[in-house]
Amino acid sequence: VSPPFDTARLDSLLNQAEVDAVLATSAHNVRYLLGGYQFFFFAHFQAIGVSRYLPCVGYQRDRPENTFYIGNPMESSSLALGPLWVGRTDTSSWTTVASAAATAAAFRDLGLEQATIAVERAFLPDDARAVLERELPAARFVEALPLLSELRAIKRPDELALLRSVADEIVAAMREVIESAGSGLTTREIAERVRVAETRRGLVSEYCLAAAGPSPLRTPSDTPWLPGHSLSLDSGASLGGYVGDLARMGCLGEPTPRMVEVLAEVDCVQRAARAAVSRGRTGHDVYAAALAAQGGCSDAARMSFVAHGMGVVSHEVPYLTDERTVPYPAVHRHRPFEPGMVLSIETELVDSEVGFVKLEDTVAVTEDGSEAFGDANRDWIVAAG
Amino acid sequence: VSPPFDTARLDSLLNQAEVDAVLATSAHNVRYLLGGYQFFFFAHFQAIGVSRYLPCVGYQRDRPENTFYIGNPMESSSLALGPLWVGRTDTSSWTTVASAAATAAAFRDLGLEQATIAVERAFLPDDARAVLERELPAARFVEALPLLSELRAIKRPDELALLRSVADEIVAAMREVIESAGSGLTTREIAERVRVAETRRGLVSEYCLAAAGPSPLRTPSDTPWLPGHSLSLDSGASLGGYVGDLARMGCLGEPTPRMVEVLAEVDCVQRAARAAVSRGRTGHDVYAAALAAQGGCSDAARMSFVAHGMGVVSHEVPYLTDERTVPYPAVHRHRPFEPGMVLSIETELVDSEVGFVKLEDTVAVTEDGSEAFGDANRDWIVAAG
């Protein structure tokens, strides 16, 4: 079986960072390096017994054939059904400490006792790190996050297909729920219906923010959706580990002229931003276009705009967010977009009469422009009042 | 708002262990200490941006009023809807490092710079631990797992109600899926139907193992369920963070005499084990009763038995498992059961003709005996062939 990701790209990243090997311990990076495999038993719940499930993937620079996987005894039969591409699989671990000990043994077997090993410090449990340090006292441990995030920046066709599907299904689920909701359901009930609709469509439903106008509160609550009111749905779900995150608007009965106006303002900013997404352009261009469009809106002061990369994590490379809204470094604001990068683009407007108004779109950079995923139903979705 | 858990019990556990404060960082213990609250946005996916969501609860011994919570800016509106019982809430953290810095600041404000602080090492990220050590250089960090597991050992009536509901709903979902499956569905399709059925019933579906006889493979696969064959379903799901984990058997058409026989053997072991569950008796008694019953079965050599505590983690106090099956220390084998303890009791039998046969039941210790949760449909659930 050939490696499911671009090992030359990883080798190059490791080389530039002067790193000999990388150890993935986050669910998303383990799954990425294994080409989509995740042991279904621990897909949601990790805690068990006196510890937790800690799958590990180790990768040695320039030696993809030496890649190893550490898992749990219960997953042996899953692996027998579809063997992994890696060179070595050890499913003996029931605890974080056992996973770390097996990882250290695998690195030792590869002669990496004195290597520089990149680890995911936010996803490496303290007790596992202690075992690695004890068992590999001459190794040097550095942060793996920039390397693995960069590795995932350009999505392959199979990844784009999953991102397209999850976006399509989230929007279809939101439309289905809006059109069938009827009057008087609370935003909590509506969010629960979105969860069920996404699940029925084969997705893993992650969350649903729901606001019923005029209240701007997006936490699902007892707020009822009433005739003539707006409904803002913003839902995240995943398919094969790939995240969709889109926002759409519903109205119980025909939208008022003011409702039409505010959604048009939001859409105007979205379109301006989306038009700036293409190969060679930058996050700076996207923000500049969006903010210029926003400046031309009569409700500019109550609007806000965000764009960020997305994939297996809901904010990933390219990191574009403004630190005023989400405090991640906007380190890629001036980096040219490349085909295969995927962005989430979001504009919101809080109106005292209409409530919370938002569109969020998924846009992939293509060879000759861009492609939006799940791009249906961006206008008011009208439910029978 | 009064504390949702028994603070005197926690104070006593901390006192015995000579620990001044405890820091919870696992999703299940944070939720437990907050009386069920969990920020819905990060209920499934924790990774975001350049780090991950890391909620923290700090508790000072004998000072429940000093309990603090560290969360994310996005959860402010959720907390405004239903304030927490804790004395201090800080929702400023977007990263593990920021959560740890806010935690260290809160401990410093309580004068705990030189305290012994118990942390969940398997659930404390390495970079967060490094911040705690740097910011609290005179503090001593010890393992919190035994303390927090013991705190949760005796379930309150509200916890028992959730455990009862989740068990009832899992069994109802499995029955619904079995009775409506029809011939030829694969175990992958059946497991997916269980996931949807559990979600529709308001649960968070965690996993579903599914075997269609005569194959003993429990990983959902392309194996079809055919007329005359058995179906073993073993599914975990949660409600409000409380776990249900039950196994039931289906048959496409009436079960054969051999099928009736093997399920009766499994049931015989289950009944013997369950009869030994009552206040003052022990895990040793349960295993002794089960193994004696198993010894009387003609298929004893192909049967296995496990019992374990359960609650917000699928294997928790009392720890009873046999290290030959699940390698956790059976540290509570001789500890008397107390009312409010909840056990999962499981017997399986692998038969070359029938396939994988299993019952798993949830049994709570009560004042005057025991109560089984989700105790319906323990016989063959017959689907129209």
mmCIF file of N, CA and C in Angstrom, chain B residues 12 44 89 96 116 124 149 155 165 172 204 224 253 255 258 270 307 312 330 336 343:
data_model
loop_
_atom_site.group_PDB
_atom_site.id
_atom_site.type_symbol
_atom_site.label_atom_id
_atom_site.label_comp_id
_atom_site.label_asym_id
_atom_site.label_seq_id
_atom_site.Cartn_x
_atom_site.Cartn_y
_atom_site.Cartn_z
ATOM 1 N N SER B 12 -12.532 15.063 51.801
ATOM 2 C CA SER B 12 -11.995 13.924 52.552
ATOM 3 C C SER B 12 -10.964 13.153 51.718
ATOM 4 N N HIS B 44 -17.475 17.590 20.675
ATOM 5 C CA HIS B 44 -16.879 16.490 19.910
ATOM 6 C C HIS B 44 -15.460 16.827 19.465
ATOM 7 N N THR B 89 -15.195 32.506 37.090
ATOM 8 C CA THR B 89 -15.225 31.996 35.722
ATOM 9 C C THR B 89 -14.395 32.914 34.848
ATOM 10 N N THR B 96 -4.360 25.813 24.821
ATOM 11 C CA THR B 96 -3.946 25.054 26.011
ATOM 12 C C THR B 96 -3.050 25.892 26.908
ATOM 13 N N THR B 116 0.260 21.275 46.986
ATOM 14 C CA THR B 116 0.259 20.013 46.254
ATOM 15 C C THR B 116 -1.030 19.974 45.446
ATOM 16 N N LEU B 124 -3.835 16.108 30.604
ATOM 17 C CA LEU B 124 -3.194 17.423 30.700
ATOM 18 C C LEU B 124 -2.161 17.507 29.586
ATOM 19 N N SER B 149 -11.797 9.631 40.227
ATOM 20 C CA SER B 149 -12.544 8.388 39.958
ATOM 21 C C SER B 149 -13.314 7.967 41.203
ATOM 22 N N LYS B 155 -23.144 7.029 42.541
ATOM 23 C CA LYS B 155 -23.955 7.909 41.698
ATOM 24 C C LYS B 155 -25.151 8.465 42.479
ATOM 25 N N SER B 165 -31.928 6.163 31.688
ATOM 26 C CA SER B 165 -32.483 6.616 30.401
ATOM 27 C C SER B 165 -31.605 6.196 29.233
ATOM 28 N N ALA B 172 -33.795 0.256 23.162
ATOM 29 C CA ALA B 172 -34.925 0.531 22.261
ATOM 30 C C ALA B 172 -34.423 0.779 20.844
ATOM 31 N N VAL B 204 -25.961 10.797 22.335
ATOM 32 C CA VAL B 204 -24.742 10.926 21.544
ATOM 33 C C VAL B 204 -24.256 9.504 21.297
ATOM 34 N N PRO B 224 -23.065 -9.555 5.351
ATOM 35 C CA PRO B 224 -24.520 -9.352 5.336
ATOM 36 C C PRO B 224 -25.201 -10.165 6.438
ATOM 37 N N GLY B 253 -35.705 -14.238 11.424
ATOM 38 C CA GLY B 253 -36.531 -15.445 11.477
ATOM 39 C C GLY B 253 -36.398 -16.070 12.859
ATOM 40 N N PRO B 255 -35.273 -18.244 15.941
ATOM 41 C CA PRO B 255 -33.976 -18.835 16.287
ATOM 42 C C PRO B 255 -34.028 -20.365 16.272
ATOM 43 N N ARG B 258 -30.220 -24.532 18.571
ATOM 44 C CA ARG B 258 -28.846 -24.237 19.000
ATOM 45 C C ARG B 258 -28.701 -22.766 19.398
ATOM 46 N N GLN B 270 -25.023 -14.473 33.077
ATOM 47 C CA GLN B 270 -25.420 -13.106 33.426
ATOM 48 C C GLN B 270 -26.295 -13.098 34.688
ATOM 49 N N ALA B 307 -16.919 -7.956 34.283
ATOM 50 C CA ALA B 307 -17.769 -6.976 34.973
ATOM 51 C C ALA B 307 -16.897 -5.775 35.310
ATOM 52 N N VAL B 312 -19.481 7.994 33.867
ATOM 53 C CA VAL B 312 -19.155 8.946 32.806
ATOM 54 C C VAL B 312 -17.992 8.419 31.956
ATOM 55 N N ALA B 330 -7.450 -4.909 39.037
ATOM 56 C CA ALA B 330 -8.738 -5.281 39.629
ATOM 57 C C ALA B 330 -8.716 -4.878 41.101
ATOM 58 N N PRO B 336 -16.509 -3.890 49.274
ATOM 59 C CA PRO B 336 -17.967 -4.067 49.332
ATOM 60 C C PRO B 336 -18.685 -3.058 48.439
ATOM 61 N N LEU B 343 -22.677 -1.099 37.678
ATOM 62 C CA LEU B 343 -21.811 -2.075 37.019
ATOM 63 C C LEU B 343 -22.297 -2.382 35.608
#
